[in-house]
């Protein structure tokens, strides 16, 4: 018999807000507000809890979604998980259903800067399953529709998690912080000699240290 586990990762700024409120409620003394570096590390810790899931999602996003945009030297996916259901057999995870806000960005390296070439947002539901090699792979992806069906399809796909998705998707500042973390992780993992990333027509942003 399969057992289902559910967990949710809200955007890390929302997580920080909850932590700050909890600290104030549990301690009569005022607590120092959490720093940007601490919140970045907290979000990275959540990602590192499920590296095999993120690896499978990133591969799919880069190969199946990022390839549809104007190409760059690299594609960096940014997957913010809204909710995830894990099905297990004898304590071994066999398949995963992920609701998320999935972004992809193609970049070129120019000097010490990643220059954005193209990219976009593809929220929806991913289904992952282990293959014959014991590795997770995305077997289906249902995207929120564009145009007049956007709201209706988003509510259908996300269901009771729609408000959580909408909160994450509509918070531009938090989205940018999440994006910076994924860029920083990619740069660190691939040992790229860059310090900044830049969208066309916007000032360059420093890549945070992880």
mmCIF file of C-alpha atoms in Angstrom:
data_model
loop_
_atom_site.group_PDB
_atom_site.id
_atom_site.type_symbol
_atom_site.label_atom_id
_atom_site.label_comp_id
_atom_site.label_asym_id
_atom_site.label_seq_id
_atom_site.Cartn_x
_atom_site.Cartn_y
_atom_site.Cartn_z
ATOM 1 C CA UNK A 1 0.000 0.000 0.000
ATOM 2 C CA UNK A 2 1.263 3.449 -0.875
ATOM 3 C CA UNK A 3 1.626 6.179 1.682
ATOM 4 C CA UNK A 4 1.328 9.832 0.762
ATOM 5 C CA UNK A 5 3.288 12.618 2.366
ATOM 6 C CA UNK A 6 2.534 16.261 1.720
ATOM 7 C CA UNK A 7 4.704 19.302 2.331
ATOM 8 C CA UNK A 8 4.736 22.889 1.230
ATOM 9 C CA UNK A 9 7.501 25.351 0.492
ATOM 10 C CA UNK A 10 6.216 28.919 0.474
ATOM 11 C CA UNK A 11 8.556 31.552 -0.898
ATOM 12 C CA UNK A 12 11.361 32.085 1.582
ATOM 13 C CA UNK A 13 10.388 35.650 2.396
ATOM 14 C CA UNK A 14 7.042 34.363 3.621
ATOM 15 C CA UNK A 15 8.943 31.732 5.647
ATOM 16 C CA UNK A 16 11.030 34.469 7.215
ATOM 17 C CA UNK A 17 7.917 36.388 8.178
ATOM 18 C CA UNK A 18 6.492 33.337 9.935
ATOM 19 C CA UNK A 19 9.754 32.762 11.767
ATOM 20 C CA UNK A 20 9.867 36.361 12.941
ATOM 21 C CA UNK A 21 6.290 36.230 14.234
ATOM 22 C CA UNK A 22 6.943 32.910 15.979
ATOM 23 C CA UNK A 23 10.053 34.282 17.638
ATOM 24 C CA UNK A 24 8.193 37.293 18.963
ATOM 25 C CA UNK A 25 5.373 35.132 20.265
ATOM 26 C CA UNK A 26 7.697 32.658 21.982
ATOM 27 C CA UNK A 27 10.115 35.147 23.494
ATOM 28 C CA UNK A 28 9.217 38.258 25.443
ATOM 29 C CA UNK A 29 12.445 39.882 24.321
ATOM 30 C CA UNK A 30 12.651 41.362 20.866
ATOM 31 C CA UNK A 31 14.507 39.149 18.415
ATOM 32 C CA UNK A 32 16.810 40.520 15.733
ATOM 33 C CA UNK A 33 15.163 40.317 12.279
ATOM 34 C CA UNK A 34 16.443 37.544 10.034
ATOM 35 C CA UNK A 35 19.013 38.729 7.498
ATOM 36 C CA UNK A 36 18.948 38.272 3.739
ATOM 37 C CA UNK A 37 21.889 35.852 4.008
ATOM 38 C CA UNK A 38 20.062 33.769 6.607
ATOM 39 C CA UNK A 39 16.909 33.624 4.512
ATOM 40 C CA UNK A 40 18.938 32.605 1.446
ATOM 41 C CA UNK A 41 20.529 29.764 3.410
ATOM 42 C CA UNK A 42 17.127 28.675 4.734
ATOM 43 C CA UNK A 43 15.730 28.490 1.210
ATOM 44 C CA UNK A 44 18.786 26.611 -0.045
ATOM 45 C CA UNK A 45 18.371 24.128 2.815
ATOM 46 C CA UNK A 46 14.838 23.394 1.610
ATOM 47 C CA UNK A 47 16.100 22.797 -1.938
ATOM 48 C CA UNK A 48 18.871 20.494 -0.727
ATOM 49 C CA UNK A 49 16.383 18.305 1.126
ATOM 50 C CA UNK A 50 15.189 16.943 -2.240
ATOM 51 C CA UNK A 51 18.112 17.261 -4.701
ATOM 52 C CA UNK A 52 16.927 14.361 -6.880
ATOM 53 C CA UNK A 53 13.528 16.000 -7.451
ATOM 54 C CA UNK A 54 15.062 19.361 -8.346
ATOM 55 C CA UNK A 55 17.606 17.703 -10.642
ATOM 56 C CA UNK A 56 14.797 16.001 -12.571
ATOM 57 C CA UNK A 57 12.696 19.161 -12.731
ATOM 58 C CA UNK A 58 15.652 21.301 -13.810
ATOM 59 C CA UNK A 59 16.589 18.851 -16.554
ATOM 60 C CA UNK A 60 13.050 18.842 -17.907
ATOM 61 C CA UNK A 61 12.703 22.616 -17.708
ATOM 62 C CA UNK A 62 16.022 23.205 -19.476
ATOM 63 C CA UNK A 63 15.535 20.596 -22.198
ATOM 64 C CA UNK A 64 11.794 20.822 -22.858
ATOM 65 C CA UNK A 65 10.938 24.420 -21.943
ATOM 66 C CA UNK A 66 14.133 26.465 -22.108
ATOM 67 C CA UNK A 67 14.877 25.050 -25.567
ATOM 68 C CA UNK A 68 11.722 26.717 -26.892
ATOM 69 C CA UNK A 69 13.180 30.170 -26.260
ATOM 70 C CA UNK A 70 15.979 32.015 -28.031
ATOM 71 C CA UNK A 71 19.053 29.973 -27.093
ATOM 72 C CA UNK A 72 21.852 31.083 -24.791
ATOM 73 C CA UNK A 73 25.053 29.474 -23.593
ATOM 74 C CA UNK A 74 23.204 28.058 -20.585
ATOM 75 C CA UNK A 75 19.689 27.615 -19.247
ATOM 76 C CA UNK A 76 19.030 28.172 -15.530
ATOM 77 C CA UNK A 77 15.633 26.944 -14.289
ATOM 78 C CA UNK A 78 14.087 28.501 -11.185
ATOM 79 C CA UNK A 79 11.466 26.198 -9.675
ATOM 80 C CA UNK A 80 9.549 27.511 -6.682
ATOM 81 C CA UNK A 81 7.617 24.580 -5.219
ATOM 82 C CA UNK A 82 4.159 25.463 -3.904
ATOM 83 C CA UNK A 83 3.171 21.962 -2.801
ATOM 84 C CA UNK A 84 4.411 18.416 -3.267
ATOM 85 C CA UNK A 85 2.899 14.960 -2.747
ATOM 86 C CA UNK A 86 5.293 12.038 -2.362
ATOM 87 C CA UNK A 87 4.075 8.479 -2.800
ATOM 88 C CA UNK A 88 6.143 5.837 -1.031
ATOM 89 C CA UNK A 89 6.315 2.059 -0.997
ATOM 90 C CA UNK A 90 8.162 0.520 1.946
ATOM 91 C CA UNK A 91 9.586 3.957 2.792
ATOM 92 C CA UNK A 92 11.042 4.372 -0.714
ATOM 93 C CA UNK A 93 9.710 7.304 -2.715
ATOM 94 C CA UNK A 94 8.426 6.025 -6.069
ATOM 95 C CA UNK A 95 6.724 9.058 -7.557
ATOM 96 C CA UNK A 96 6.151 12.726 -6.864
ATOM 97 C CA UNK A 97 3.544 15.281 -7.916
ATOM 98 C CA UNK A 98 4.773 18.874 -7.728
ATOM 99 C CA UNK A 99 2.751 22.072 -7.959
ATOM 100 C CA UNK A 100 5.043 24.967 -8.691
ATOM 101 C CA UNK A 101 5.906 28.263 -10.317
ATOM 102 C CA UNK A 102 8.502 27.202 -12.891
ATOM 103 C CA UNK A 103 10.700 29.823 -14.563
ATOM 104 C CA UNK A 104 13.483 29.325 -17.092
ATOM 105 C CA UNK A 105 16.182 31.803 -18.140
ATOM 106 C CA UNK A 106 18.756 31.500 -20.925
ATOM 107 C CA UNK A 107 22.008 33.403 -20.413
ATOM 108 C CA UNK A 108 25.232 34.272 -22.186
ATOM 109 C CA UNK A 109 28.456 35.004 -20.315
ATOM 110 C CA UNK A 110 29.834 38.459 -21.084
ATOM 111 C CA UNK A 111 32.905 39.252 -19.008
ATOM 112 C CA UNK A 112 31.945 38.766 -15.359
ATOM 113 C CA UNK A 113 28.203 38.995 -16.058
ATOM 114 C CA UNK A 114 25.419 36.608 -17.056
ATOM 115 C CA UNK A 115 23.369 38.464 -19.675
ATOM 116 C CA UNK A 116 19.752 37.328 -19.983
ATOM 117 C CA UNK A 117 18.891 36.229 -23.522
ATOM 118 C CA UNK A 118 15.359 34.909 -23.026
ATOM 119 C CA UNK A 119 13.052 33.147 -20.609
ATOM 120 C CA UNK A 120 9.594 32.964 -19.129
ATOM 121 C CA UNK A 121 7.188 31.560 -16.578
ATOM 122 C CA UNK A 122 5.465 28.156 -16.810
ATOM 123 C CA UNK A 123 3.472 27.428 -13.638
ATOM 124 C CA UNK A 124 1.700 24.107 -13.364
ATOM 125 C CA UNK A 125 1.794 20.521 -12.153
ATOM 126 C CA UNK A 126 4.689 18.134 -12.752
ATOM 127 C CA UNK A 127 4.504 14.388 -12.245
ATOM 128 C CA UNK A 128 7.827 12.633 -11.599
ATOM 129 C CA UNK A 129 8.494 8.914 -11.459
ATOM 130 C CA UNK A 130 11.550 6.688 -11.070
ATOM 131 C CA UNK A 131 12.809 5.083 -14.277
ATOM 132 C CA UNK A 132 14.608 1.757 -14.784
ATOM 133 C CA UNK A 133 17.860 3.328 -13.595
ATOM 134 C CA UNK A 134 16.248 4.403 -10.318
ATOM 135 C CA UNK A 135 16.419 8.059 -11.314
ATOM 136 C CA UNK A 136 13.505 10.461 -11.215
ATOM 137 C CA UNK A 137 12.228 11.898 -14.465
ATOM 138 C CA UNK A 138 9.295 14.125 -15.384
ATOM 139 C CA UNK A 139 6.631 11.994 -17.067
ATOM 140 C CA UNK A 140 4.002 14.719 -17.508
ATOM 141 C CA UNK A 141 3.636 18.468 -17.122
ATOM 142 C CA UNK A 142 0.286 20.275 -17.092
ATOM 143 C CA UNK A 143 0.814 24.001 -17.542
ATOM 144 C CA UNK A 144 -1.430 26.888 -16.598
ATOM 145 C CA UNK A 145 -2.911 28.193 -19.834
ATOM 146 C CA UNK A 146 -2.301 31.631 -21.311
ATOM 147 C CA UNK A 147 -4.921 34.162 -22.278
ATOM 148 C CA UNK A 148 -8.558 34.016 -21.235
ATOM 149 C CA UNK A 149 -8.199 30.560 -19.660
ATOM 150 C CA UNK A 150 -5.320 31.568 -17.379
ATOM 151 C CA UNK A 151 -7.239 32.073 -14.132
ATOM 152 C CA UNK A 152 -9.594 29.149 -14.651
ATOM 153 C CA UNK A 153 -6.793 26.693 -15.466
ATOM 154 C CA UNK A 154 -4.629 27.954 -12.569
ATOM 155 C CA UNK A 155 -7.448 27.407 -10.078
ATOM 156 C CA UNK A 156 -8.138 23.956 -11.503
ATOM 157 C CA UNK A 157 -4.491 22.842 -11.413
ATOM 158 C CA UNK A 158 -3.556 24.310 -8.019
ATOM 159 C CA UNK A 159 -6.902 23.679 -6.319
ATOM 160 C CA UNK A 160 -6.760 24.521 -2.614
ATOM 161 C CA UNK A 161 -3.169 25.691 -3.098
ATOM 162 C CA UNK A 162 -4.175 28.410 -5.577
ATOM 163 C CA UNK A 163 -3.906 31.277 -3.067
ATOM 164 C CA UNK A 164 -0.407 30.118 -2.067
ATOM 165 C CA UNK A 165 0.592 29.981 -5.740
ATOM 166 C CA UNK A 166 -0.907 33.390 -6.460
ATOM 167 C CA UNK A 167 0.920 34.912 -3.486
ATOM 168 C CA UNK A 168 4.249 33.570 -4.733
ATOM 169 C CA UNK A 169 3.652 34.329 -8.404
ATOM 170 C CA UNK A 170 2.530 37.919 -7.818
ATOM 171 C CA UNK A 171 5.358 38.877 -5.434
ATOM 172 C CA UNK A 172 7.997 40.247 -7.796
ATOM 173 C CA UNK A 173 10.539 41.042 -5.087
ATOM 174 C CA UNK A 174 10.429 37.533 -3.651
ATOM 175 C CA UNK A 175 10.533 35.963 -7.125
ATOM 176 C CA UNK A 176 13.699 37.923 -7.853
ATOM 177 C CA UNK A 177 15.329 36.769 -4.624
ATOM 178 C CA UNK A 178 14.430 33.156 -5.422
ATOM 179 C CA UNK A 179 15.819 33.609 -8.929
ATOM 180 C CA UNK A 180 19.083 35.019 -7.542
ATOM 181 C CA UNK A 181 19.523 31.940 -5.353
ATOM 182 C CA UNK A 182 19.063 29.521 -8.253
ATOM 183 C CA UNK A 183 21.496 31.552 -10.363
ATOM 184 C CA UNK A 184 24.006 31.551 -7.496
ATOM 185 C CA UNK A 185 23.664 27.781 -7.078
ATOM 186 C CA UNK A 186 24.175 27.186 -10.807
ATOM 187 C CA UNK A 187 27.235 29.474 -10.845
ATOM 188 C CA UNK A 188 28.692 27.740 -7.789
ATOM 189 C CA UNK A 189 28.004 24.196 -9.054
ATOM 190 C CA UNK A 190 29.524 24.957 -12.463
ATOM 191 C CA UNK A 191 32.377 27.119 -11.133
ATOM 192 C CA UNK A 192 31.553 30.008 -13.463
ATOM 193 C CA UNK A 193 33.808 33.099 -13.141
ATOM 194 C CA UNK A 194 30.932 35.575 -12.956
ATOM 195 C CA UNK A 195 29.773 38.002 -10.281
ATOM 196 C CA UNK A 196 26.640 39.599 -11.750
ATOM 197 C CA UNK A 197 23.536 38.858 -13.800
ATOM 198 C CA UNK A 198 21.669 41.374 -15.922
ATOM 199 C CA UNK A 199 18.371 41.611 -17.776
ATOM 200 C CA UNK A 200 18.217 43.716 -20.933
ATOM 201 C CA UNK A 201 17.613 47.366 -20.086
ATOM 202 C CA UNK A 202 18.139 46.878 -16.338
ATOM 203 C CA UNK A 203 21.162 47.437 -14.078
ATOM 204 C CA UNK A 204 23.321 44.407 -13.306
ATOM 205 C CA UNK A 205 22.597 42.627 -10.010
ATOM 206 C CA UNK A 206 25.211 41.004 -7.824
ATOM 207 C CA UNK A 207 25.003 37.228 -7.560
ATOM 208 C CA UNK A 208 24.676 36.339 -3.858
ATOM 209 C CA UNK A 209 27.273 34.163 -2.159
ATOM 210 C CA UNK A 210 26.050 30.761 -0.970
#
